[in-house]
PDB file of C-alpha atoms in Angstrom:
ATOM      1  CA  UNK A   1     -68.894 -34.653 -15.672  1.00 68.00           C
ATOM      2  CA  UNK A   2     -65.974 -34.779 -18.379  1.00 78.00           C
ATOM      3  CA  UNK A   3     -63.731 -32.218 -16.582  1.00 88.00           C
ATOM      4  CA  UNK A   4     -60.261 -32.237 -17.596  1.00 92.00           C
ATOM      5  CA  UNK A   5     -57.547 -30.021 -15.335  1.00 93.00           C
ATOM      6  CA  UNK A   6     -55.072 -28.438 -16.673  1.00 95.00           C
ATOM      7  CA  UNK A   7     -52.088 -27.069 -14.390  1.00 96.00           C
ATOM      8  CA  UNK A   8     -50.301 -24.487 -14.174  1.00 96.00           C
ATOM      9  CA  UNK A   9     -52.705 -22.032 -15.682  1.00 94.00           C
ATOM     10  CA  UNK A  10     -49.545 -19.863 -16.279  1.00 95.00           C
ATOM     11  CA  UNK A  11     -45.850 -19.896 -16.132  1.00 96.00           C
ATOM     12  CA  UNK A  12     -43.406 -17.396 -16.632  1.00 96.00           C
ATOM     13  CA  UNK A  13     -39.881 -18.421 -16.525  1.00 93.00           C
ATOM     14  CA  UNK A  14     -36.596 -17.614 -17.746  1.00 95.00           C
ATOM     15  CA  UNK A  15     -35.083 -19.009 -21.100  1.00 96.00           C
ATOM     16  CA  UNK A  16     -33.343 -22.604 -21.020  1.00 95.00           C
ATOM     17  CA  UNK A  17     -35.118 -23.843 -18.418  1.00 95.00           C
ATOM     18  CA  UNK A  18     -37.790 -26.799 -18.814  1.00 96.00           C
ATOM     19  CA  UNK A  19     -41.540 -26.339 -18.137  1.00 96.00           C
ATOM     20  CA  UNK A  20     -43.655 -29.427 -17.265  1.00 97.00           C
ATOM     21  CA  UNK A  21     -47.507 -28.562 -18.116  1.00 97.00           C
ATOM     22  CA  UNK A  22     -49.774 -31.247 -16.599  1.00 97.00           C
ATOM     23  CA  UNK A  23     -53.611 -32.056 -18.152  1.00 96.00           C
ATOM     24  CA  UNK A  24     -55.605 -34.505 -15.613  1.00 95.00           C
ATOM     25  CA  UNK A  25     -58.803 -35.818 -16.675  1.00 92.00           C
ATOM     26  CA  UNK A  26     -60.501 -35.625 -13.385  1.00 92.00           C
ATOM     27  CA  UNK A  27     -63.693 -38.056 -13.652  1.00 87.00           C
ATOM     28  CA  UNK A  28     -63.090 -40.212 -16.913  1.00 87.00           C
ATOM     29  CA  UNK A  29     -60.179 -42.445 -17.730  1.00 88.00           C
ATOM     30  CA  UNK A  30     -58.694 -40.560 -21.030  1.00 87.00           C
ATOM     31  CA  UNK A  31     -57.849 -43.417 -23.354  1.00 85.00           C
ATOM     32  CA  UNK A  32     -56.011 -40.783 -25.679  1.00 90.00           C
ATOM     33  CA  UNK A  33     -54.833 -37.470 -24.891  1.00 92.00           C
ATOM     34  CA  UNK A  34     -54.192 -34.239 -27.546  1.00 93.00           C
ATOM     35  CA  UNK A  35     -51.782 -31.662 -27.630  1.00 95.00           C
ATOM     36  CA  UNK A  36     -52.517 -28.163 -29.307  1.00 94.00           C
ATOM     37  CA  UNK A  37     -50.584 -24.718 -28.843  1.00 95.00           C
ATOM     38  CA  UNK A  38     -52.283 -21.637 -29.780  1.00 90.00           C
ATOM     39  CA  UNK A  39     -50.962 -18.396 -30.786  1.00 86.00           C
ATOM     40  CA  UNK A  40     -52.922 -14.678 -30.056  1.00 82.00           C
ATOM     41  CA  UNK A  41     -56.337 -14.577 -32.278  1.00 79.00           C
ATOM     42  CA  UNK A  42     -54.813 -17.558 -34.336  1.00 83.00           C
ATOM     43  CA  UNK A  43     -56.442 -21.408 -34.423  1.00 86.00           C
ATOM     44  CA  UNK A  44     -55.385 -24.295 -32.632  1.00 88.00           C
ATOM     45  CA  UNK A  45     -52.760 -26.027 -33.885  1.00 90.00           C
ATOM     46  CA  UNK A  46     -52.371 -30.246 -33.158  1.00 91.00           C
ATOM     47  CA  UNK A  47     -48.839 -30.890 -31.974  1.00 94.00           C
ATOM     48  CA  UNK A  48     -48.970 -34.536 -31.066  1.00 93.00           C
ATOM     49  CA  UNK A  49     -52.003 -37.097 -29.831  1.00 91.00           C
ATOM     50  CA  UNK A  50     -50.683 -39.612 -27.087  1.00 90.00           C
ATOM     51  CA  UNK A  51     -52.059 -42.680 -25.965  1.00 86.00           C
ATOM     52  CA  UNK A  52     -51.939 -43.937 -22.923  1.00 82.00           C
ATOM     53  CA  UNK A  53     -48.832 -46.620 -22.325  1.00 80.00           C
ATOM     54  CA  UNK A  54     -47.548 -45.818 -25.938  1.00 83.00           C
ATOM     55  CA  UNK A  55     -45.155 -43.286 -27.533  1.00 86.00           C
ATOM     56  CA  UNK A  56     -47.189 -39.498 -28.651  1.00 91.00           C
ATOM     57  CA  UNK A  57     -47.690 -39.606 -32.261  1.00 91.00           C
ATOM     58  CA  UNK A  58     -46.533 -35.859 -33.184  1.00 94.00           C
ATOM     59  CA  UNK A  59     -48.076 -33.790 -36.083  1.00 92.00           C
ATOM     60  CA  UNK A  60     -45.188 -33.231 -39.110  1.00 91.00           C
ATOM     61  CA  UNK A  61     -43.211 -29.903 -38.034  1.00 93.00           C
ATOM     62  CA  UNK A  62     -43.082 -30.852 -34.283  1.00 94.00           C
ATOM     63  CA  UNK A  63     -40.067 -31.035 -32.585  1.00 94.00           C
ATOM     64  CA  UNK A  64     -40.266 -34.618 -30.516  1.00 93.00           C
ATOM     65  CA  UNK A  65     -37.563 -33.652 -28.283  1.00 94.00           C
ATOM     66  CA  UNK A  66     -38.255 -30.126 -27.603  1.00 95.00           C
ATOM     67  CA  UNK A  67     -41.956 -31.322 -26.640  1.00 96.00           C
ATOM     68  CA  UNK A  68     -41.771 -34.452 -24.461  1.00 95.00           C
ATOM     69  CA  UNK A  69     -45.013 -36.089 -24.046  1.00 94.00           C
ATOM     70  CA  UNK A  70     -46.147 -38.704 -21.543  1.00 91.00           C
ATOM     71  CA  UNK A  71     -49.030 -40.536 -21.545  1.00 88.00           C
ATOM     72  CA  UNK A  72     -48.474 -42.570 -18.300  1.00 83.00           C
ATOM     73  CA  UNK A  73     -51.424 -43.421 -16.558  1.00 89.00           C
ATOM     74  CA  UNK A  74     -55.482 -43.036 -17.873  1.00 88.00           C
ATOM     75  CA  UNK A  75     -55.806 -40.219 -16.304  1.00 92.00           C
ATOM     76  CA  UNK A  76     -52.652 -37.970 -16.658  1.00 93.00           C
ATOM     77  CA  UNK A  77     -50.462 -36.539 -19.548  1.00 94.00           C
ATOM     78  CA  UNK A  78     -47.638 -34.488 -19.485  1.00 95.00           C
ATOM     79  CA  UNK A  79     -45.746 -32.028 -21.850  1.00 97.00           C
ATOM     80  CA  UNK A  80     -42.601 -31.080 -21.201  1.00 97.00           C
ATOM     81  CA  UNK A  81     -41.252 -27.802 -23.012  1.00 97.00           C
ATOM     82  CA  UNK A  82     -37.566 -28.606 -22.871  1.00 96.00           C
ATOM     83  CA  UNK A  83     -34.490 -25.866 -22.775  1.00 95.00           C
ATOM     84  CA  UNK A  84     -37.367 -23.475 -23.825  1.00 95.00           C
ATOM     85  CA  UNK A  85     -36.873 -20.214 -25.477  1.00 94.00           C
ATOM     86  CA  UNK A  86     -38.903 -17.406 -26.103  1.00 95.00           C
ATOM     87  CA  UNK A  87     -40.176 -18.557 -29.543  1.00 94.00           C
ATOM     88  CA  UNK A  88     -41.929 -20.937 -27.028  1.00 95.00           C
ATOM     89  CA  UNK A  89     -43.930 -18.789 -25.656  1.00 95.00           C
ATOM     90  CA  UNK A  90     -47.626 -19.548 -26.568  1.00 94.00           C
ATOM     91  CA  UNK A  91     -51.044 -20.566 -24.920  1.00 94.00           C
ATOM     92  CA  UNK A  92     -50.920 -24.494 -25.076  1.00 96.00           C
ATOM     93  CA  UNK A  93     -54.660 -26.529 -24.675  1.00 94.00           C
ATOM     94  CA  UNK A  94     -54.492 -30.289 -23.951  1.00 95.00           C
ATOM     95  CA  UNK A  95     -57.787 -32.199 -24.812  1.00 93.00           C
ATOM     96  CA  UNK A  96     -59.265 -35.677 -23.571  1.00 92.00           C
ATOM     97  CA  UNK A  97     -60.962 -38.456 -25.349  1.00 87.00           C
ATOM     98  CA  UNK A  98     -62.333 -41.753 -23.738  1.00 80.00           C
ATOM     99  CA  UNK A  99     -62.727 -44.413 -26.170  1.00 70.00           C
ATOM    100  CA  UNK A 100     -63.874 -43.773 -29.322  1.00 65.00           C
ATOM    101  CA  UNK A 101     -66.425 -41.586 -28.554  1.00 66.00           C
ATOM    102  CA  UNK A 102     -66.055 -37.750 -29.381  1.00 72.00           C
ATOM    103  CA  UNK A 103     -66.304 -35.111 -28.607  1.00 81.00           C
ATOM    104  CA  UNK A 104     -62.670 -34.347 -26.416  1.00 86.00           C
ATOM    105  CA  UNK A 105     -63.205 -32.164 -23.409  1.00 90.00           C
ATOM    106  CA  UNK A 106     -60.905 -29.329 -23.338  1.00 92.00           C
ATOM    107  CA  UNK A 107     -58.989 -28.091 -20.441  1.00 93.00           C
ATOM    108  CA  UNK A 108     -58.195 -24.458 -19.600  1.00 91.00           C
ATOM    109  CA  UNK A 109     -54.958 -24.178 -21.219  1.00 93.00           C
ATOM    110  CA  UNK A 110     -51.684 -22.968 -19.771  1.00 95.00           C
ATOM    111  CA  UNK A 111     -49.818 -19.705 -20.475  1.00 94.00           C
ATOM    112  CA  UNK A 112     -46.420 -20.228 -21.119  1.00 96.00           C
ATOM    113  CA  UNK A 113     -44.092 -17.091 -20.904  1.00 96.00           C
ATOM    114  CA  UNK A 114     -40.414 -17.437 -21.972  1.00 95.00           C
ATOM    115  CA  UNK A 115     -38.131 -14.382 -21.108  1.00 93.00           C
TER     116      UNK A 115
ATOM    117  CA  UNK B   1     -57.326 -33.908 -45.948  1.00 80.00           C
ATOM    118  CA  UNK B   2     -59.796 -32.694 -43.849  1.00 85.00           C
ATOM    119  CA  UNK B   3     -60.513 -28.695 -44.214  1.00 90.00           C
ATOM    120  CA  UNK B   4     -62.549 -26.301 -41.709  1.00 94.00           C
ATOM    121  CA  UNK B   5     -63.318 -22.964 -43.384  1.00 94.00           C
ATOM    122  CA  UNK B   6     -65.190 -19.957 -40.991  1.00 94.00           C
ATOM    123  CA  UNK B   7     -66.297 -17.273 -41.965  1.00 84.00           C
ATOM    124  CA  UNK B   8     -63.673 -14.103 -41.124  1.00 81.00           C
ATOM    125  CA  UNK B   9     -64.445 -12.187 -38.616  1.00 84.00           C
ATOM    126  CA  UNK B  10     -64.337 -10.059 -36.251  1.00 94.00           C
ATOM    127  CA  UNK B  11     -68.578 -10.096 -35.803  1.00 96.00           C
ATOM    128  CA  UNK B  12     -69.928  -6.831 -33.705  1.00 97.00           C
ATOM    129  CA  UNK B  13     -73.140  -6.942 -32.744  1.00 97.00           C
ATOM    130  CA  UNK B  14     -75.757  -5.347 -30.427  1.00 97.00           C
ATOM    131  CA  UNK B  15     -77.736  -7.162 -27.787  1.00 97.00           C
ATOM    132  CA  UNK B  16     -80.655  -8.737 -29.001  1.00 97.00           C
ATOM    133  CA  UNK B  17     -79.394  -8.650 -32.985  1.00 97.00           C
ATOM    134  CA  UNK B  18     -79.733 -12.209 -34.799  1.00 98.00           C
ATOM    135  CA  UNK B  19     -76.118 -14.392 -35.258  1.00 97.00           C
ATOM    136  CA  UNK B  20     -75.030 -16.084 -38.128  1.00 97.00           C
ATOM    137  CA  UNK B  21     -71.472 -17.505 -38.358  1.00 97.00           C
ATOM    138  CA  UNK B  22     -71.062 -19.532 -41.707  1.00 97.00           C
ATOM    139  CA  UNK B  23     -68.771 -22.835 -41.350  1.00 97.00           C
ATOM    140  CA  UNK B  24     -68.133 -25.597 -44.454  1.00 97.00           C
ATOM    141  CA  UNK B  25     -66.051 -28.327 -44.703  1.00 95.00           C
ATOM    142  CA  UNK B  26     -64.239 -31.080 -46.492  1.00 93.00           C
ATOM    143  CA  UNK B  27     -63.948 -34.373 -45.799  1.00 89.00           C
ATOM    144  CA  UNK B  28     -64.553 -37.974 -46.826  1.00 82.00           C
ATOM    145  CA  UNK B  29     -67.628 -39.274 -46.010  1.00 79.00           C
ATOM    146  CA  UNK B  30     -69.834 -38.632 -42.901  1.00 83.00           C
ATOM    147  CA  UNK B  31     -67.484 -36.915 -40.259  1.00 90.00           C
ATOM    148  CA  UNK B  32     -69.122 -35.356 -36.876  1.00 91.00           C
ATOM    149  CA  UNK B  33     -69.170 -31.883 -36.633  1.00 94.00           C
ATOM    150  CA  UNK B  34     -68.590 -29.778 -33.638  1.00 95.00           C
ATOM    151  CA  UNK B  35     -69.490 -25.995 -32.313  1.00 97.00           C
ATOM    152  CA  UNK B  36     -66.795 -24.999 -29.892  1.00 95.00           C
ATOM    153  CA  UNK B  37     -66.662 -21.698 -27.454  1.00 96.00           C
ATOM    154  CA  UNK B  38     -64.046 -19.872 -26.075  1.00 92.00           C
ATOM    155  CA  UNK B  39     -63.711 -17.399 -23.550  1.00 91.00           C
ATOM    156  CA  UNK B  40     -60.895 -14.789 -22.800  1.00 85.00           C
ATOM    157  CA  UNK B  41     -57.926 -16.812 -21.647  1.00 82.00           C
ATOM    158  CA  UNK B  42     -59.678 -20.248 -21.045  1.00 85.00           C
ATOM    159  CA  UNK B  43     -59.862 -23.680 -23.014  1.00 85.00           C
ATOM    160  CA  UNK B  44     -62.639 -24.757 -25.669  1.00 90.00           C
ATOM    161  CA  UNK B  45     -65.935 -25.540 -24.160  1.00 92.00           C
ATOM    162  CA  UNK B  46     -68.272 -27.971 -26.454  1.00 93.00           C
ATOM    163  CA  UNK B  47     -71.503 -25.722 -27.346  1.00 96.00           C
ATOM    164  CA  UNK B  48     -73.029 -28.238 -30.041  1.00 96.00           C
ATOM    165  CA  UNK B  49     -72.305 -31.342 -32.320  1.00 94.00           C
ATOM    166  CA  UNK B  50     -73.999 -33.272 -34.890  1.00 95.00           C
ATOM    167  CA  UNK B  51     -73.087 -36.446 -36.077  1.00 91.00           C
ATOM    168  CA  UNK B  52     -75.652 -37.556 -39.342  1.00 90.00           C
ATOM    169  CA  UNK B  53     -76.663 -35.320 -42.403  1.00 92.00           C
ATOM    170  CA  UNK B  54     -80.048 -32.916 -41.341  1.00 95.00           C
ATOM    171  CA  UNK B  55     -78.723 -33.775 -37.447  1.00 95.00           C
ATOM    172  CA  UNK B  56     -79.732 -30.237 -35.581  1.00 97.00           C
ATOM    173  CA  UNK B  57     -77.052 -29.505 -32.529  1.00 96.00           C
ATOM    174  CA  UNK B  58     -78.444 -26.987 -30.214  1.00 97.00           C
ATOM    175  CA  UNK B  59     -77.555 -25.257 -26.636  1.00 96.00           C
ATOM    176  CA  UNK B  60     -77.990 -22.188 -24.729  1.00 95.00           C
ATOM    177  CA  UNK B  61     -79.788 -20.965 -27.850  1.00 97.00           C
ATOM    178  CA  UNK B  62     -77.475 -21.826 -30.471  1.00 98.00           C
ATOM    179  CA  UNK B  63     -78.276 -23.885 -33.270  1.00 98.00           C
ATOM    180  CA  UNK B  64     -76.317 -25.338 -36.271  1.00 98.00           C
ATOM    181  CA  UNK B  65     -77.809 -28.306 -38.916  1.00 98.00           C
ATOM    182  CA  UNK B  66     -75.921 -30.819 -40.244  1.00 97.00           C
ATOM    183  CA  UNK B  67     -75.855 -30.058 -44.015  1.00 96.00           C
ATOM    184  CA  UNK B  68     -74.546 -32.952 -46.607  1.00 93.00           C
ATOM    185  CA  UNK B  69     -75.665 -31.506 -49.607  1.00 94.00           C
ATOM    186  CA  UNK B  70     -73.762 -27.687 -49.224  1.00 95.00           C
ATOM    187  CA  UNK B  71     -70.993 -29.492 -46.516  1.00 95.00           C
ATOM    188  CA  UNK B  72     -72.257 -27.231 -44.401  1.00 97.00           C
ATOM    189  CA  UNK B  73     -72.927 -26.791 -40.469  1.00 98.00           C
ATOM    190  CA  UNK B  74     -73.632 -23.120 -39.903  1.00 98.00           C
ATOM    191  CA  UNK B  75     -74.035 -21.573 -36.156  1.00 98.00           C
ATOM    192  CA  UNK B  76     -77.069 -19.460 -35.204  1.00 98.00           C
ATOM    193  CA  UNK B  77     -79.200 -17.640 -32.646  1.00 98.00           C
ATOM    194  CA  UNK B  78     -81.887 -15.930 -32.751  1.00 97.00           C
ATOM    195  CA  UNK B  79     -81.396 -12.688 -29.664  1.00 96.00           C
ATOM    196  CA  UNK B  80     -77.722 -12.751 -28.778  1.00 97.00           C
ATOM    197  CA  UNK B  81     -75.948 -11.253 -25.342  1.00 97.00           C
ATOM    198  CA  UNK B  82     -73.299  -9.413 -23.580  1.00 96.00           C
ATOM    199  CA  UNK B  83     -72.459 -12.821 -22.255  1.00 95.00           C
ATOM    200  CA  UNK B  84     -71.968 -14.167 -25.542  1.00 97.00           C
ATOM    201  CA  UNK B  85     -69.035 -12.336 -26.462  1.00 96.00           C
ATOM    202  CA  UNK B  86     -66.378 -15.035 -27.117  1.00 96.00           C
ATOM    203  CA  UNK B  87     -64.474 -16.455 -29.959  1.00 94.00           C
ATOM    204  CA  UNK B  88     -66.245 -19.721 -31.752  1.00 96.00           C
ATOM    205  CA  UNK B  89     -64.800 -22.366 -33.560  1.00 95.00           C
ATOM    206  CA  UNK B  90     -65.921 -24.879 -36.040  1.00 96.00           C
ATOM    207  CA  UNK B  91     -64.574 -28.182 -36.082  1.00 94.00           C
ATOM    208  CA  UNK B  92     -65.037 -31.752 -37.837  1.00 92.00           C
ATOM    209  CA  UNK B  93     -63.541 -35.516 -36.532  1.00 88.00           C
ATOM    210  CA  UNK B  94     -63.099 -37.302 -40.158  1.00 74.00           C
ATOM    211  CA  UNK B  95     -62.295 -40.905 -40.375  1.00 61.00           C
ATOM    212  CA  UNK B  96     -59.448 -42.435 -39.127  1.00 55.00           C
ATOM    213  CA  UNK B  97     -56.643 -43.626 -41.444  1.00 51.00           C
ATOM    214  CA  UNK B  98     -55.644 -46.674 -42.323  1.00 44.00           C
ATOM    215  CA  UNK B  99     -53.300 -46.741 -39.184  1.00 45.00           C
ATOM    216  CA  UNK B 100     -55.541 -45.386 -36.956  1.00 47.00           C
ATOM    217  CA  UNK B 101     -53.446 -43.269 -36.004  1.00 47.00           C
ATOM    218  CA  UNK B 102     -55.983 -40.078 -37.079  1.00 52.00           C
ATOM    219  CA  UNK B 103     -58.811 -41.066 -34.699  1.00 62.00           C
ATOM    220  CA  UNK B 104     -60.146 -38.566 -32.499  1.00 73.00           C
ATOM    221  CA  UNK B 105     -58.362 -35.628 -34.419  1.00 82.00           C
ATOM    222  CA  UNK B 106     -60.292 -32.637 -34.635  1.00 88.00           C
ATOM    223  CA  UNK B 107     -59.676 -30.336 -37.511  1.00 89.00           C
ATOM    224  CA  UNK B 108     -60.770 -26.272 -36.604  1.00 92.00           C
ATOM    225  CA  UNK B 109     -61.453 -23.992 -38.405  1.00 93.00           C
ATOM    226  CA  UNK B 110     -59.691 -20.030 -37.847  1.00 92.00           C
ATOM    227  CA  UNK B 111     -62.385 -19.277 -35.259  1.00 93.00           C
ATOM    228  CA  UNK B 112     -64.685 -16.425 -35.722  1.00 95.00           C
ATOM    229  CA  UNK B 113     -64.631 -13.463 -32.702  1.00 94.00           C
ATOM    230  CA  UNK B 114     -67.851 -12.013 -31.553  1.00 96.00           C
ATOM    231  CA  UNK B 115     -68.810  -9.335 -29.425  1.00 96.00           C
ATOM    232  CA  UNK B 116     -71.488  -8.196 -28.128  1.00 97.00           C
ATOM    233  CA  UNK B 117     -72.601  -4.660 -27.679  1.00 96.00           C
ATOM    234  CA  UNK B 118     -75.410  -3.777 -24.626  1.00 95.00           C
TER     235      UNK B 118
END
């Protein structure tokens, strides 16, 4: 139980163009939704937390409309890399949490190349 | 705020050796602690938690204890593998703020990378 699909797993495309990466939970109903980008042998780093029906709270240093988060059903969230560039280019993880009950459940990520 | 320190890595071992991979924290008061895994291009997979002070997480041989007293939650196992090649991540979920607007966040630490020698 507690899967969580993430889709694509990778996407290459060219710079100034927008991405959509979808993150599904597939057998829970994900009351709040997380955001992280990763960079090569580095951490994760938060970029926003959404919840569903409400506006993505996004970490200090985040660009809200360069990352457009959607929250809009219990079950799906979207980020949208808008006119992306190649700075954008990064492995990006979404996590799901029902309730108030830890821990998240990860999904596989998505590869994000911007040429 | 909340901190997640690992211990630097990378960790080389052979097959068989005995794993230690140091984690501390700090937080205010009694957050849950969390063991994460992660394989070559793939997302986190849970491996352990703890929630209480002298709690004892443990999976697929790995074992961490919840320590109050040093802030500490430190991974181990005893015979490692090939298989367990993979980078490892400490984490904590601290107590929301006033807002709420901080539940659920998980603070990591760097991650540690192992590998495994046959």
């Amino acid at each position: 139980g507690a899967v969580v699909s993430q889709h694509p797993s990778w996407v290459i495309c060219k710079s100034g163009t927008s991405v959509k990466i979808e993150c599904r939970s597939l057998d829970f109903q994900a009351t709040t939704m997380f955001w992280y980008r990763q960079f090569p042998k580095q951490s994760l780093m938060l970029m926003a937390t959404s919840n569903e029906g409400s506006k993505a709270t996004y970490e200090q240093g985040v660009e809200k409309d360069k990352f457009l988060i959607n929250h809009a059903s219990l079950t799906l969230s979207t980020l949208t890399v808008t006119s992306a560039h190649p700075e954008d280019s990064s492995f990006y993880i979404c996590s799901a949490l029902t309730g108030r009950v830890q821990p998240q459940h990860f999904g596989d990520g998505t590869r994000l190349s911007i040429l | 705020g909340d901190s997640v320190t690992q211990m630097e890595g990378p960790v080389t071992l052979s097959e068989e050796a005995f794993l230690t991979i140091n984690c501390t924290y700090t937080a205010t008061g009694y957050p849950s602690l969390f063991w994460y895994v992660q394989y070559p291009g793939e997302g986190l997979q849970l491996l352990l938690k703890a929630t209480k002070a002298d709690d004892k997480g443990s999976n697929k041989g790995f074992e961490a204890t919840y320590r109050k007293e040093t802030t500490s939650f430190h991974l181990e196992k005893g015979s490692v593998q090939v298989s367990d090649s993979a980078v490892y991540f400490c984490a904590l979920s601290g107590i929301p703020n006033a807002g709420g607007t901080s539940y659920g966040k998980l603070t990591f630490g760097q991650g540690t990378i192992l590998t495994v020698h046959p």
